[in-house]
Amino acid sequence: MSADPLTPAVSDRICKHMNDDHAESTIAMVQHYIGLPQVEKADLVQMDKLGFMVQITRLGQTFKLRLPFPRAAEDRKDVKTLIVEMTQTALANDEVQAELQAAKEAKAARAREKLSTRTSLSRWTVTQTTRRRRELPSSTTTALTQCGTASLTS
């Protein structure tokens, strides 16, 4: 058996690159090759010539699993070739595409909800500030205006 072409340092660099720039690809591979739906997050944590360890977050639980390459990688360049091939195959799967689309839509809905909550809170704060100013004596309102807090109501 030949030596592993992936040193720990090389493995760490590849994992970091995949996690930073290709997170959706890792999720797609897990969904396709392992058959695990509803994956929220999948981070590569370690890699060797036979495959990689992935830390999965799914339905609020976090665990690790092994995702093997279709064949042993011959060198670092071959690792990239294998990952690209696996990603392309996974992304060609209609079920995986549907899962990824559903996850994107859910994420967008959460972002809209968060923005809506912030906007509502901002409106409430401005309304409350305006209401309180009306209740303050005119000398206090003048002092607040001079301190720059008048911009809250504009």
One Martini backbone bead per residue (centre of mass of N, CA, C, O) as a GRO file, in nm:
protein
  154
    1MET     BB    1   0.097   0.036   0.023
    2SER     BB    2   0.073   0.358  -0.016
    3ALA     BB    3   0.124   0.656   0.065
    4ASP     BB    4  -0.011   0.935   0.188
    5PRO     BB    5  -0.061   1.242   0.009
    6LEU     BB    6  -0.191   1.349   0.288
    7THR     BB    7  -0.124   1.569   0.491
    8PRO     BB    8  -0.238   1.740   0.750
    9ALA     BB    9  -0.198   2.020   0.617
   10VAL     BB   10  -0.344   1.957   0.352
   11SER     BB   11  -0.609   1.871   0.473
   12ASP     BB   12  -0.671   2.139   0.616
   13ARG     BB   13  -0.680   2.316   0.357
   14ILE     BB   14  -0.906   2.167   0.212
   15CYS     BB   15  -1.120   2.187   0.431
   16LYS     BB   16  -1.128   2.494   0.449
   17HIS     BB   17  -1.205   2.548   0.156
   18MET     BB   18  -1.467   2.387   0.153
   19ASN     BB   19  -1.605   2.534   0.395
   20ASP     BB   20  -1.580   2.830   0.276
   21ASP     BB   21  -1.661   2.765  -0.060
   22HIS     BB   22  -1.825   2.445  -0.047
   23ALA     BB   23  -2.070   2.363   0.142
   24GLU     BB   24  -2.291   2.264  -0.057
   25SER     BB   25  -2.128   2.026  -0.171
   26THR     BB   26  -2.111   1.863   0.089
   27ILE     BB   27  -2.410   1.829   0.129
   28ALA     BB   28  -2.464   1.686  -0.139
   29MET     BB   29  -2.283   1.440  -0.086
   30VAL     BB   30  -2.427   1.339   0.165
   31GLN     BB   31  -2.706   1.305   0.038
   32HIS     BB   32  -2.619   1.112  -0.192
   33TYR     BB   33  -2.411   0.892  -0.059
   34ILE     BB   34  -2.580   0.853   0.224
   35GLY     BB   35  -2.892   0.951   0.236
   36LEU     BB   36  -2.909   1.243   0.390
   37PRO     BB   37  -3.140   1.440   0.494
   38GLN     BB   38  -3.157   1.754   0.634
   39VAL     BB   39  -2.892   1.916   0.599
   40GLU     BB   40  -2.749   2.201   0.747
   41LYS     BB   41  -2.446   2.087   0.801
   42ALA     BB   42  -2.105   2.044   0.642
   43ASP     BB   43  -1.787   1.951   0.772
   44LEU     BB   44  -1.469   1.923   0.712
   45VAL     BB   45  -1.211   1.752   0.928
   46GLN     BB   46  -1.091   1.507   0.745
   47MET     BB   47  -0.821   1.369   0.529
   48ASP     BB   48  -0.765   1.114   0.283
   49LYS     BB   49  -0.716   0.889   0.022
   50LEU     BB   50  -1.020   0.753   0.097
   51GLY     BB   51  -1.132   1.027   0.240
   52PHE     BB   52  -1.385   1.173   0.471
   53MET     BB   53  -1.464   1.373   0.739
   54VAL     BB   54  -1.795   1.463   0.868
   55GLN     BB   55  -1.967   1.730   1.010
   56ILE     BB   56  -2.299   1.707   1.122
   57THR     BB   57  -2.606   1.895   1.081
   58ARG     BB   58  -2.923   1.753   1.208
   59LEU     BB   59  -3.196   1.823   1.365
   60GLY     BB   60  -2.993   1.942   1.606
   61GLN     BB   61  -2.765   1.741   1.533
   62THR     BB   62  -2.427   1.622   1.604
   63PHE     BB   63  -2.203   1.451   1.370
   64LYS     BB   64  -2.001   1.186   1.244
   65LEU     BB   65  -1.871   1.092   0.913
   66ARG     BB   66  -1.793   0.878   0.644
   67LEU     BB   67  -1.656   0.970   0.315
   68PRO     BB   68  -1.587   0.803   0.042
   69PHE     BB   69  -1.412   0.739  -0.212
   70PRO     BB   70  -1.430   0.563  -0.510
   71ARG     BB   71  -1.116   0.599  -0.478
   72ALA     BB   72  -0.798   0.622  -0.447
   73ALA     BB   73  -0.577   0.865  -0.402
   74GLU     BB   74  -0.271   0.953  -0.557
   75ASP     BB   75  -0.301   1.271  -0.512
   76ARG     BB   76  -0.378   1.594  -0.472
   77LYS     BB   77  -0.507   1.630  -0.753
   78ASP     BB   78  -0.698   1.384  -0.723
   79VAL     BB   79  -0.873   1.495  -0.500
   80LYS     BB   80  -1.003   1.713  -0.669
   81THR     BB   81  -1.123   1.529  -0.881
   82LEU     BB   82  -1.303   1.365  -0.686
   83ILE     BB   83  -1.469   1.600  -0.570
   84VAL     BB   84  -1.582   1.701  -0.838
   85GLU     BB   85  -1.721   1.439  -0.922
   86MET     BB   86  -1.901   1.411  -0.671
   87THR     BB   87  -2.045   1.681  -0.698
   88GLN     BB   88  -2.167   1.645  -0.980
   89THR     BB   89  -2.330   1.395  -0.911
   90ALA     BB   90  -2.495   1.516  -0.677
   91LEU     BB   91  -2.613   1.768  -0.846
   92ALA     BB   92  -2.770   1.567  -1.053
   93ASN     BB   93  -2.963   1.518  -0.825
   94ASP     BB   94  -3.292   1.592  -0.777
   95GLU     BB   95  -3.318   1.553  -0.468
   96VAL     BB   96  -3.085   1.736  -0.393
   97GLN     BB   97  -3.191   1.991  -0.527
   98ALA     BB   98  -3.450   2.007  -0.357
   99GLU     BB   99  -3.311   2.031  -0.081
  100LEU     BB  100  -3.144   2.287  -0.143
  101GLN     BB  101  -3.387   2.468  -0.212
  102ALA     BB  102  -3.535   2.440   0.056
  103ALA     BB  103  -3.304   2.558   0.227
  104LYS     BB  104  -3.295   2.836   0.091
  105GLU     BB  105  -3.590   2.915   0.153
  106ALA     BB  106  -3.569   2.891   0.461
  107LYS     BB  107  -3.344   3.099   0.496
  108ALA     BB  108  -3.495   3.338   0.367
  109ALA     BB  109  -3.734   3.336   0.565
  110ARG     BB  110  -3.564   3.391   0.819
  111ALA     BB  111  -3.448   3.661   0.721
  112ARG     BB  112  -3.719   3.806   0.687
  113GLU     BB  113  -3.812   3.772   0.978
  114LYS     BB  114  -3.577   3.921   1.108
  115LEU     BB  115  -3.619   4.189   0.959
  116SER     BB  116  -3.909   4.235   1.050
  117THR     BB  117  -3.844   4.248   1.351
  118ARG     BB  118  -3.648   4.485   1.338
  119THR     BB  119  -3.840   4.688   1.206
  120SER     BB  120  -4.056   4.679   1.425
  121LEU     BB  121  -3.869   4.766   1.656
  122SER     BB  122  -3.787   5.038   1.535
  123ARG     BB  123  -4.072   5.158   1.521
  124TRP     BB  124  -4.132   5.131   1.820
  125THR     BB  125  -3.899   5.308   1.924
  126VAL     BB  126  -3.981   5.568   1.780
  127THR     BB  127  -4.264   5.586   1.895
  128GLN     BB  128  -4.181   5.593   2.195
  129THR     BB  129  -4.000   5.842   2.176
  130THR     BB  130  -4.215   6.037   2.075
  131ARG     BB  131  -4.414   5.998   2.307
  132ARG     BB  132  -4.219   6.091   2.534
  133ARG     BB  133  -4.164   6.377   2.430
  134ARG     BB  134  -4.457   6.478   2.466
  135GLU     BB  135  -4.432   6.434   2.792
  136LEU     BB  136  -4.221   6.640   2.804
  137PRO     BB  137  -4.078   6.903   2.879
  138SER     BB  138  -3.952   7.151   2.681
  139SER     BB  139  -3.663   7.161   2.808
  140THR     BB  140  -3.594   6.860   2.760
  141THR     BB  141  -3.633   6.853   2.454
  142THR     BB  142  -3.414   7.059   2.394
  143ALA     BB  143  -3.180   6.898   2.519
  144LEU     BB  144  -3.208   6.649   2.337
  145THR     BB  145  -3.164   6.797   2.068
  146GLN     BB  146  -2.874   6.903   2.140
  147CYS     BB  147  -2.764   6.591   2.170
  148GLY     BB  148  -2.895   6.432   1.900
  149THR     BB  149  -3.187   6.275   1.942
  150ALA     BB  150  -3.372   6.382   1.707
  151SER     BB  151  -3.304   6.157   1.488
  152LEU     BB  152  -3.512   5.939   1.585
  153THR     BB  153  -3.772   6.097   1.445
  154SER     BB  154  -3.665   6.121   1.127
   0.00000   0.00000   0.00000
